[in-house]
Tab-separated table of C-alpha atoms in Angstrom:
chain	number	residue	atom	x	y	z
A	1	UNK	CA	-91.865	-30.709	-4.269
A	2	UNK	CA	-89.150	-29.343	-2.067
A	3	UNK	CA	-88.261	-25.930	-3.440
A	4	UNK	CA	-85.103	-25.702	-1.361
A	5	UNK	CA	-83.689	-28.890	-2.854
A	6	UNK	CA	-84.325	-27.504	-6.327
A	7	UNK	CA	-82.610	-24.214	-5.496
A	8	UNK	CA	-79.618	-26.156	-4.189
A	9	UNK	CA	-79.430	-28.191	-7.405
A	10	UNK	CA	-79.702	-25.029	-9.478
A	11	UNK	CA	-77.094	-23.071	-7.533
A	12	UNK	CA	-74.612	-25.901	-7.395
A	13	UNK	CA	-74.837	-26.604	-11.112
A	14	UNK	CA	-74.519	-22.922	-12.042
A	15	UNK	CA	-71.754	-21.899	-9.663
A	16	UNK	CA	-70.072	-24.702	-7.760
A	17	UNK	CA	-69.930	-27.552	-10.242
A	18	UNK	CA	-69.866	-25.310	-13.272
A	19	UNK	CA	-69.872	-27.648	-16.262
A	20	UNK	CA	-67.247	-25.825	-18.242
A	21	UNK	CA	-64.883	-24.646	-15.568
A	22	UNK	CA	-64.864	-27.489	-13.103
A	23	UNK	CA	-66.147	-30.556	-14.949
A	24	UNK	CA	-64.574	-29.737	-18.309
A	25	UNK	CA	-67.618	-30.476	-20.404
A	26	UNK	CA	-68.232	-28.341	-23.457
A	27	UNK	CA	-64.692	-26.983	-23.553
A	28	UNK	CA	-64.571	-26.941	-27.372
A	29	UNK	CA	-67.396	-24.419	-27.925
A	30	UNK	CA	-66.247	-22.574	-24.817
A	31	UNK	CA	-62.873	-21.924	-26.436
A	32	UNK	CA	-64.156	-21.719	-29.999
A	33	UNK	CA	-67.103	-19.371	-29.809
A	34	UNK	CA	-66.155	-17.100	-26.931
A	35	UNK	CA	-64.369	-14.465	-28.999
A	36	UNK	CA	-67.240	-11.964	-28.984
A	37	UNK	CA	-69.854	-11.313	-26.319
A	38	UNK	CA	-72.876	-11.517	-28.633
A	39	UNK	CA	-71.650	-14.806	-30.107
A	40	UNK	CA	-71.184	-16.320	-26.688
A	41	UNK	CA	-74.663	-15.213	-25.613
A	42	UNK	CA	-76.133	-16.840	-28.738
A	43	UNK	CA	-74.206	-20.054	-28.156
A	44	UNK	CA	-75.088	-20.092	-24.461
A	45	UNK	CA	-78.808	-19.639	-25.116
A	46	UNK	CA	-78.786	-22.384	-27.755
A	47	UNK	CA	-77.082	-24.728	-25.313
A	48	UNK	CA	-79.664	-24.014	-22.573
A	49	UNK	CA	-82.440	-24.646	-25.087
A	50	UNK	CA	-80.996	-27.932	-26.362
A	51	UNK	CA	-80.114	-29.158	-22.863
A	52	UNK	CA	-83.661	-28.604	-21.632
A	53	UNK	CA	-85.175	-30.301	-24.676
A	54	UNK	CA	-82.737	-33.187	-24.522
A	55	UNK	CA	-83.466	-33.778	-20.845
A	56	UNK	CA	-87.226	-33.530	-21.402
A	57	UNK	CA	-86.944	-36.289	-24.011
A	58	UNK	CA	-84.195	-38.543	-22.659
A	59	UNK	CA	-85.487	-38.736	-19.074
A	60	UNK	CA	-88.811	-40.405	-20.014
A	61	UNK	CA	-87.039	-42.616	-22.567
A	62	UNK	CA	-84.571	-43.917	-19.990
A	63	UNK	CA	-87.142	-44.302	-17.207
A	64	UNK	CA	-90.100	-45.709	-19.074
A	65	UNK	CA	-88.554	-47.477	-22.054
A	66	UNK	CA	-84.928	-48.489	-21.524
A	67	UNK	CA	-85.130	-49.389	-17.819
A	68	UNK	CA	-88.406	-51.252	-18.278
A	69	UNK	CA	-87.045	-53.329	-21.121
A	70	UNK	CA	-83.687	-53.949	-19.445
A	71	UNK	CA	-81.905	-52.037	-22.188
A	72	UNK	CA	-80.075	-49.652	-19.861
A	73	UNK	CA	-76.755	-50.407	-21.526
A	74	UNK	CA	-77.876	-48.819	-24.807
A	75	UNK	CA	-78.088	-45.470	-23.012
A	76	UNK	CA	-75.141	-43.876	-24.807
A	77	UNK	CA	-76.303	-44.824	-28.307
A	78	UNK	CA	-79.923	-43.880	-27.693
A	79	UNK	CA	-79.123	-40.570	-26.038
A	80	UNK	CA	-76.695	-39.383	-28.691
A	81	UNK	CA	-79.134	-40.286	-31.469
A	82	UNK	CA	-81.988	-38.532	-29.676
A	83	UNK	CA	-79.870	-35.427	-29.207
A	84	UNK	CA	-78.685	-35.413	-32.818
A	85	UNK	CA	-82.218	-35.856	-34.146
A	86	UNK	CA	-83.558	-33.238	-31.771
A	87	UNK	CA	-81.016	-30.670	-32.878
A	88	UNK	CA	-81.800	-31.356	-36.532
A	89	UNK	CA	-85.551	-31.041	-35.976
A	90	UNK	CA	-85.112	-27.856	-33.987
A	91	UNK	CA	-83.055	-26.354	-36.744
A	92	UNK	CA	-85.572	-27.276	-39.439
A	93	UNK	CA	-88.467	-26.050	-37.286
A	94	UNK	CA	-86.818	-22.733	-36.512
A	95	UNK	CA	-85.798	-22.181	-40.104
A	96	UNK	CA	-89.341	-22.724	-41.330
A	97	UNK	CA	-91.368	-21.068	-38.588
A	98	UNK	CA	-89.281	-18.560	-36.665
A	99	UNK	CA	-86.648	-17.314	-39.134
A	100	UNK	CA	-85.607	-14.478	-36.824
A	101	UNK	CA	-84.623	-16.879	-34.050
A	102	UNK	CA	-82.987	-19.187	-36.573
A	103	UNK	CA	-80.833	-16.323	-37.743
A	104	UNK	CA	-79.483	-15.704	-34.270
A	105	UNK	CA	-79.296	-19.269	-32.906
A	106	UNK	CA	-79.266	-21.396	-36.068
A	107	UNK	CA	-75.560	-21.097	-36.727
A	108	UNK	CA	-74.753	-22.598	-33.355
A	109	UNK	CA	-77.161	-25.511	-33.508
A	110	UNK	CA	-75.081	-27.902	-35.666
A	111	UNK	CA	-72.178	-27.234	-33.307
A	112	UNK	CA	-74.196	-28.497	-30.375
A	113	UNK	CA	-75.059	-31.951	-31.746
A	114	UNK	CA	-71.913	-33.474	-30.379
A	115	UNK	CA	-71.352	-31.045	-27.553
A	116	UNK	CA	-70.245	-33.244	-24.689
A	117	UNK	CA	-71.971	-30.979	-22.169
A	118	UNK	CA	-75.385	-31.919	-23.574
A	119	UNK	CA	-74.747	-35.669	-23.554
A	120	UNK	CA	-72.980	-35.269	-20.235
A	121	UNK	CA	-75.872	-33.525	-18.517
A	122	UNK	CA	-78.435	-36.070	-19.694
A	123	UNK	CA	-76.291	-38.983	-18.513
A	124	UNK	CA	-75.408	-37.274	-15.214
A	125	UNK	CA	-79.079	-36.644	-14.472
A	126	UNK	CA	-79.711	-40.358	-14.759
A	127	UNK	CA	-76.633	-41.354	-12.707
A	128	UNK	CA	-77.519	-38.882	-9.952
A	129	UNK	CA	-80.981	-40.417	-9.773
A	130	UNK	CA	-82.855	-37.129	-10.203
A	131	UNK	CA	-86.598	-37.184	-10.819
A	132	UNK	CA	-88.034	-35.368	-13.822
A	133	UNK	CA	-88.357	-31.918	-12.245
A	134	UNK	CA	-84.925	-32.150	-10.622
A	135	UNK	CA	-83.413	-33.203	-13.948
A	136	UNK	CA	-84.938	-30.236	-15.721
A	137	UNK	CA	-83.697	-27.853	-13.017
A	138	UNK	CA	-80.223	-29.353	-13.125
A	139	UNK	CA	-80.130	-29.017	-16.929
A	140	UNK	CA	-81.268	-25.416	-16.672
A	141	UNK	CA	-78.552	-24.798	-14.113
A	142	UNK	CA	-75.854	-26.388	-16.272
A	143	UNK	CA	-76.991	-24.358	-19.261
A	144	UNK	CA	-77.001	-21.138	-17.246
A	145	UNK	CA	-73.563	-21.999	-15.878
A	146	UNK	CA	-72.321	-22.526	-19.433
A	147	UNK	CA	-73.791	-19.164	-20.502
A	148	UNK	CA	-72.259	-17.428	-17.494
A	149	UNK	CA	-68.822	-18.921	-18.118
A	150	UNK	CA	-68.964	-18.081	-21.836
A	151	UNK	CA	-69.975	-14.453	-21.291
A	152	UNK	CA	-67.453	-13.848	-18.517
A	153	UNK	CA	-64.707	-15.443	-20.547
A	154	UNK	CA	-65.468	-13.490	-23.716
A	155	UNK	CA	-64.807	-10.362	-21.664
A	156	UNK	CA	-61.459	-11.730	-20.545
A	157	UNK	CA	-60.585	-12.671	-24.107
A	158	UNK	CA	-61.133	-9.217	-25.510
A	159	UNK	CA	-58.466	-8.007	-23.084
A	160	UNK	CA	-56.041	-10.729	-24.222
A	161	UNK	CA	-56.452	-9.685	-27.842
A	162	UNK	CA	-54.963	-6.305	-27.024
A	163	UNK	CA	-51.952	-7.617	-25.126
A	164	UNK	CA	-48.472	-8.420	-26.361
A	165	UNK	CA	-47.976	-12.171	-25.971
A	166	UNK	CA	-44.838	-14.295	-26.602
A	167	UNK	CA	-45.056	-16.027	-29.992
A	168	UNK	CA	-45.391	-19.599	-28.745
A	169	UNK	CA	-48.174	-18.612	-26.343
A	170	UNK	CA	-50.245	-16.873	-29.021
A	171	UNK	CA	-53.695	-18.268	-29.685
A	172	UNK	CA	-54.823	-21.250	-27.712
A	173	UNK	CA	-52.143	-21.510	-24.981
A	174	UNK	CA	-52.789	-18.046	-23.570
A	175	UNK	CA	-56.540	-18.596	-23.862
A	176	UNK	CA	-56.256	-21.770	-21.795
A	177	UNK	CA	-54.183	-20.047	-19.156
A	178	UNK	CA	-56.738	-17.232	-18.975
A	179	UNK	CA	-59.488	-19.847	-18.630
A	180	UNK	CA	-57.519	-21.337	-15.772
A	181	UNK	CA	-57.707	-18.012	-13.886
A	182	UNK	CA	-61.437	-17.689	-14.543
A	183	UNK	CA	-61.813	-21.227	-13.225
A	184	UNK	CA	-59.846	-20.256	-10.105
A	185	UNK	CA	-62.277	-17.411	-9.556
A	186	UNK	CA	-65.132	-19.902	-9.549
A	187	UNK	CA	-63.456	-21.683	-6.613
A	188	UNK	CA	-64.737	-18.800	-4.551
A	189	UNK	CA	-68.226	-20.239	-4.839
A	190	UNK	CA	-67.181	-23.583	-3.350
A	191	UNK	CA	-68.908	-23.249	0.014
A	192	UNK	CA	-71.929	-21.321	-1.173
A	193	UNK	CA	-74.408	-24.178	-1.182
A	194	UNK	CA	-73.545	-25.552	2.252
A	195	UNK	CA	-73.305	-22.216	4.012
A	196	UNK	CA	-75.900	-20.053	2.332
A	197	UNK	CA	-78.748	-22.409	1.661
A	198	UNK	CA	-78.537	-25.464	3.808
B	1	UNK	CA	-54.560	-36.350	-52.363
B	2	UNK	CA	-50.903	-37.201	-52.117
B	3	UNK	CA	-50.037	-40.657	-50.947
B	4	UNK	CA	-48.192	-40.866	-47.666
B	5	UNK	CA	-46.083	-43.901	-46.941
B	6	UNK	CA	-47.432	-46.417	-44.454
B	7	UNK	CA	-44.934	-45.611	-41.732
B	8	UNK	CA	-45.799	-41.940	-41.670
B	9	UNK	CA	-49.513	-42.729	-41.418
B	10	UNK	CA	-48.700	-44.494	-38.180
B	11	UNK	CA	-46.133	-42.083	-36.825
B	12	UNK	CA	-47.676	-38.731	-37.603
B	13	UNK	CA	-50.145	-39.085	-34.747
B	14	UNK	CA	-47.338	-39.253	-32.217
B	15	UNK	CA	-45.911	-35.765	-32.632
B	16	UNK	CA	-46.298	-34.062	-35.987
B	17	UNK	CA	-50.097	-34.298	-35.938
B	18	UNK	CA	-50.528	-35.093	-32.269
B	19	UNK	CA	-54.289	-34.937	-31.710
B	20	UNK	CA	-54.020	-33.208	-28.363
B	21	UNK	CA	-51.168	-30.744	-28.723
B	22	UNK	CA	-51.210	-29.968	-32.452
B	23	UNK	CA	-54.689	-30.681	-33.796
B	24	UNK	CA	-56.248	-29.574	-30.459
B	25	UNK	CA	-58.908	-32.280	-30.468
B	26	UNK	CA	-60.482	-34.002	-27.487
B	27	UNK	CA	-59.859	-31.190	-25.046
B	28	UNK	CA	-62.555	-32.270	-22.585
B	29	UNK	CA	-61.181	-35.732	-21.685
B	30	UNK	CA	-57.653	-34.320	-21.820
B	31	UNK	CA	-58.471	-31.896	-19.049
B	32	UNK	CA	-60.873	-34.039	-17.076
B	33	UNK	CA	-59.089	-37.375	-16.801
B	34	UNK	CA	-55.499	-36.281	-16.290
B	35	UNK	CA	-55.560	-35.794	-12.530
B	36	UNK	CA	-53.932	-39.203	-12.084
B	37	UNK	CA	-51.564	-41.135	-14.321
B	38	UNK	CA	-53.609	-44.331	-13.982
B	39	UNK	CA	-56.838	-42.624	-15.016
B	40	UNK	CA	-55.137	-40.964	-17.971
B	41	UNK	CA	-53.618	-44.254	-19.104
B	42	UNK	CA	-56.990	-46.007	-18.892
B	43	UNK	CA	-58.733	-43.224	-20.758
B	44	UNK	CA	-56.011	-43.239	-23.424
B	45	UNK	CA	-56.288	-46.983	-23.995
B	46	UNK	CA	-60.108	-46.922	-24.035
B	47	UNK	CA	-60.047	-44.157	-26.624
B	48	UNK	CA	-57.380	-46.008	-28.613
B	49	UNK	CA	-59.565	-49.125	-28.744
B	50	UNK	CA	-62.662	-47.225	-29.834
B	51	UNK	CA	-60.692	-45.207	-32.358
B	52	UNK	CA	-59.105	-48.245	-34.042
B	53	UNK	CA	-62.390	-50.189	-34.194
B	54	UNK	CA	-64.470	-47.291	-35.445
B	55	UNK	CA	-61.824	-46.309	-38.007
B	56	UNK	CA	-61.823	-49.869	-39.386
B	57	UNK	CA	-65.617	-50.146	-39.588
B	58	UNK	CA	-66.148	-46.662	-40.995
B	59	UNK	CA	-63.437	-47.219	-43.569
B	60	UNK	CA	-65.002	-50.553	-44.553
B	61	UNK	CA	-68.385	-48.907	-44.949
B	62	UNK	CA	-67.162	-45.738	-46.612
B	63	UNK	CA	-68.530	-46.686	-50.055
B	64	UNK	CA	-71.984	-47.570	-48.680
B	65	UNK	CA	-72.646	-44.585	-46.435
B	66	UNK	CA	-74.400	-41.786	-48.340
B	67	UNK	CA	-72.525	-38.532	-47.981
B	68	UNK	CA	-75.466	-36.557	-46.615
B	69	UNK	CA	-76.064	-38.780	-43.585
B	70	UNK	CA	-72.454	-39.715	-42.904
B	71	UNK	CA	-72.149	-37.886	-39.569
B	72	UNK	CA	-75.115	-39.675	-37.912
B	73	UNK	CA	-73.804	-42.994	-39.298
B	74	UNK	CA	-70.346	-42.344	-37.879
B	75	UNK	CA	-71.851	-41.424	-34.522
B	76	UNK	CA	-73.846	-44.656	-34.332
B	77	UNK	CA	-70.764	-46.760	-35.112
B	78	UNK	CA	-68.705	-44.873	-32.542
B	79	UNK	CA	-71.414	-45.019	-29.857
B	80	UNK	CA	-71.688	-48.768	-30.419
B	81	UNK	CA	-67.983	-49.336	-29.799
B	82	UNK	CA	-68.012	-46.990	-26.811
B	83	UNK	CA	-70.771	-49.074	-25.251
B	84	UNK	CA	-68.742	-52.255	-25.811
B	85	UNK	CA	-65.613	-50.753	-24.245
B	86	UNK	CA	-67.662	-49.308	-21.392
B	87	UNK	CA	-69.175	-52.694	-20.563
B	88	UNK	CA	-65.797	-54.464	-20.787
B	89	UNK	CA	-64.198	-51.974	-18.404
B	90	UNK	CA	-67.152	-52.139	-16.026
B	91	UNK	CA	-66.874	-55.927	-15.954
B	92	UNK	CA	-63.117	-56.376	-15.676
B	93	UNK	CA	-61.670	-53.138	-14.223
B	94	UNK	CA	-64.450	-51.727	-12.004
B	95	UNK	CA	-62.026	-49.345	-10.236
B	96	UNK	CA	-61.168	-47.643	-13.517
B	97	UNK	CA	-64.859	-47.492	-14.374
B	98	UNK	CA	-65.469	-45.573	-11.157
B	99	UNK	CA	-62.586	-43.178	-11.797
B	100	UNK	CA	-63.542	-42.324	-15.348
B	101	UNK	CA	-67.278	-42.137	-14.673
B	102	UNK	CA	-69.258	-40.207	-17.227
B	103	UNK	CA	-66.168	-39.421	-19.309
B	104	UNK	CA	-66.135	-43.008	-20.522
B	105	UNK	CA	-69.547	-42.585	-22.146
B	106	UNK	CA	-68.395	-39.234	-23.450
B	107	UNK	CA	-65.756	-40.905	-25.644
B	108	UNK	CA	-68.692	-40.988	-28.073
B	109	UNK	CA	-68.475	-37.262	-28.579
B	110	UNK	CA	-64.690	-37.103	-28.361
B	111	UNK	CA	-63.687	-34.844	-31.224
B	112	UNK	CA	-60.680	-37.049	-32.061
B	113	UNK	CA	-62.759	-40.032	-33.061
B	114	UNK	CA	-65.333	-38.205	-35.156
B	115	UNK	CA	-62.553	-36.003	-36.487
B	116	UNK	CA	-60.460	-38.961	-37.694
B	117	UNK	CA	-63.554	-40.621	-39.167
B	118	UNK	CA	-64.256	-37.468	-41.112
B	119	UNK	CA	-60.689	-36.541	-42.069
B	120	UNK	CA	-59.163	-39.973	-42.647
B	121	UNK	CA	-61.214	-43.158	-42.318
B	122	UNK	CA	-63.992	-41.883	-44.582
B	123	UNK	CA	-61.513	-41.529	-47.446
B	124	UNK	CA	-58.878	-44.235	-46.935
B	125	UNK	CA	-58.687	-48.045	-47.174
B	126	UNK	CA	-59.091	-50.250	-44.107
B	127	UNK	CA	-55.423	-51.031	-43.384
B	128	UNK	CA	-54.307	-47.432	-43.470
B	129	UNK	CA	-57.292	-46.330	-41.405
B	130	UNK	CA	-56.433	-48.897	-38.743
B	131	UNK	CA	-52.830	-47.628	-38.672
B	132	UNK	CA	-54.074	-44.057	-38.457
B	133	UNK	CA	-56.274	-45.072	-35.544
B	134	UNK	CA	-53.359	-46.729	-33.746
B	135	UNK	CA	-51.072	-43.743	-34.332
B	136	UNK	CA	-53.627	-41.170	-33.241
B	137	UNK	CA	-54.697	-43.291	-30.270
B	138	UNK	CA	-51.088	-43.673	-29.112
B	139	UNK	CA	-50.496	-39.964	-29.616
B	140	UNK	CA	-53.553	-39.258	-27.505
B	141	UNK	CA	-52.437	-41.687	-24.797
B	142	UNK	CA	-48.923	-40.233	-24.699
B	143	UNK	CA	-50.259	-36.691	-24.502
B	144	UNK	CA	-52.602	-37.645	-21.670
B	145	UNK	CA	-49.729	-39.351	-19.855
B	146	UNK	CA	-47.556	-36.257	-20.230
B	147	UNK	CA	-50.306	-34.026	-18.841
B	148	UNK	CA	-51.131	-36.441	-16.048
B	149	UNK	CA	-47.487	-36.862	-15.048
B	150	UNK	CA	-47.052	-33.119	-14.589
B	151	UNK	CA	-50.349	-32.777	-12.736
B	152	UNK	CA	-50.019	-35.791	-10.485
B	153	UNK	CA	-46.379	-35.206	-9.570
B	154	UNK	CA	-46.942	-31.526	-8.756
B	155	UNK	CA	-50.513	-31.829	-7.497
B	156	UNK	CA	-50.366	-34.924	-5.328
B	157	UNK	CA	-46.641	-35.667	-5.054
B	158	UNK	CA	-47.200	-39.154	-6.428
B	159	UNK	CA	-46.655	-40.967	-9.714
B	160	UNK	CA	-49.284	-43.597	-10.583
B	161	UNK	CA	-50.028	-43.830	-6.863
B	162	UNK	CA	-46.377	-44.200	-5.730
B	163	UNK	CA	-45.246	-41.478	-3.377
B	164	UNK	CA	-42.311	-39.338	-4.393
B	165	UNK	CA	-40.193	-38.278	-1.430
B	166	UNK	CA	-40.070	-34.529	-0.683
B	167	UNK	CA	-42.706	-33.648	-3.301
B	168	UNK	CA	-45.404	-35.496	-1.385
B	169	UNK	CA	-44.949	-33.056	1.504
B	170	UNK	CA	-44.947	-30.012	-0.765
B	171	UNK	CA	-47.797	-30.608	-3.137
B	172	UNK	CA	-49.494	-27.847	-5.096
B	173	UNK	CA	-53.067	-29.039	-4.835
B	174	UNK	CA	-54.296	-26.535	-7.381
B	175	UNK	CA	-52.539	-28.573	-10.101
B	176	UNK	CA	-54.818	-31.543	-9.542
B	177	UNK	CA	-57.886	-29.307	-9.667
B	178	UNK	CA	-59.598	-27.670	-12.630
B	179	UNK	CA	-57.457	-24.518	-12.985
B	180	UNK	CA	-54.251	-26.572	-12.900
B	181	UNK	CA	-55.517	-28.693	-15.787
B	182	UNK	CA	-56.190	-25.684	-17.984
B	183	UNK	CA	-52.876	-24.109	-17.071
B	184	UNK	CA	-50.731	-27.217	-17.660
B	185	UNK	CA	-52.497	-27.794	-20.981
B	186	UNK	CA	-51.849	-24.216	-22.081
B	187	UNK	CA	-48.197	-24.394	-21.133
B	188	UNK	CA	-47.645	-27.780	-22.808
B	189	UNK	CA	-49.198	-26.535	-26.063
B	190	UNK	CA	-46.891	-23.526	-25.911
B	191	UNK	CA	-43.903	-25.860	-25.406
B	192	UNK	CA	-44.919	-27.997	-28.390
B	193	UNK	CA	-45.402	-24.816	-30.449
B	194	UNK	CA	-41.879	-23.784	-29.541
B	195	UNK	CA	-40.340	-27.173	-30.417
B	196	UNK	CA	-42.165	-27.730	-33.695
B	197	UNK	CA	-42.163	-24.144	-34.853
B	198	UNK	CA	-42.181	-23.964	-38.636
B	199	UNK	CA	-42.183	-27.743	-38.991
B	200	UNK	CA	-45.799	-28.315	-38.038
B	201	UNK	CA	-48.219	-29.374	-40.769
B	202	UNK	CA	-49.865	-26.545	-42.572
B	203	UNK	CA	-53.144	-25.941	-40.820
B	204	UNK	CA	-55.107	-25.543	-44.023
B	205	UNK	CA	-54.641	-29.205	-44.941
B	206	UNK	CA	-57.634	-29.743	-42.677
B	207	UNK	CA	-60.911	-28.211	-43.608
B	208	UNK	CA	-61.689	-26.497	-40.343
B	209	UNK	CA	-58.498	-26.952	-38.353
B	210	UNK	CA	-57.332	-24.117	-36.231
B	211	UNK	CA	-60.849	-23.894	-34.871
B	212	UNK	CA	-60.991	-25.822	-31.595
B	213	UNK	CA	-64.579	-26.758	-32.346
B	214	UNK	CA	-63.564	-28.173	-35.721
B	215	UNK	CA	-63.903	-31.869	-35.327
B	216	UNK	CA	-66.707	-31.674	-32.847
B	217	UNK	CA	-68.902	-30.135	-35.507
B	218	UNK	CA	-67.071	-32.111	-38.219
B	219	UNK	CA	-67.561	-29.410	-40.805
B	220	UNK	CA	-71.008	-28.484	-39.531
B	221	UNK	CA	-69.901	-24.951	-38.844
B	222	UNK	CA	-68.471	-24.548	-42.331
B	223	UNK	CA	-71.775	-25.730	-43.788
B	224	UNK	CA	-73.655	-23.374	-41.506
B	225	UNK	CA	-71.508	-20.470	-42.610
B	226	UNK	CA	-72.036	-21.437	-46.248
B	227	UNK	CA	-75.795	-21.497	-45.729
B	228	UNK	CA	-75.655	-18.115	-44.086
B	229	UNK	CA	-74.035	-16.533	-47.130
């Protein structure tokens, strides 16, 4: 296994093609749960966890079951059901066996069922033709990128809360504009993969 | 629940309860597919089709779906229609299929569709649900077109691929990129806030509205909070 290729996949999914800030996946939780730093860390960790699990399950399903049977077109339905079931099982499992973890992550789990970033990453892994290890690394990278964006943005948001904003910009509009600046900052990473690693 | 007249079921999606600018649903496709007017129009129509079909089916099945498993049921219905639309577009408009890419499959988890299933189609008869779907779908399409017009004209100096003199030589490329999307969206919401100030529907009519994650979790967060307490 080529380690360098994996590092490139990881770096580009964390920094360059950040799921939230440049591909616009998972915007809803990004805007909804980024008010406090601890909340955004909890949400980010849950997303990483679910993304990894979802990829670990959907990759074999697509490769060994759907493609073999010529059922590739049912991808969307199968993936979303797998993700929804997975999230439910995880929640039940955590509640029963690791109550401490359930207390910190459990609240965010139902929110993730229909998080487009999770479905998006599983489908993208298939479209990009990654093998199993590459898919897992790319999911990890997307999850880390999500966590990074959430935590950075929650810092920005706490500053906004203290500012005096025109009435019609209060709430979501100013948040979106702030997100736009954070997204601009991520442009700085654009050449990192080509110039640093390749 | 108070009975609205048929016309207002159809029309409320256009401005008063516009899914994009007032209910703040479906943010991801709104930002991702509005770099060009053509892409936005295609995305709007695809969503409209899925929304109308799923609203009709969910409304027809509303008495048979047990309350506890309604969300998974809704998702299966929606995913089914998304697959149909996806295959139709792939077969007949391959260019659009390329442009929209993964976002076409992601209509499945578009908050608008699950949100309308939960807020409207699950409680109303078939005809009204279909009208609601048409209204909301058109509202979504119009909002996407508005966003895309601003972004394409400023970002690429073109409108639906046609070059606009002067602007094409002075394009602000940032507008067509990610930050521009977020910024234009923020500003347009502020404009709509300004226009509809005081006349907008009371937010509390919707269970979770006001929370951008509302329809995506379709009440899941409220249940989670309840369990916590």
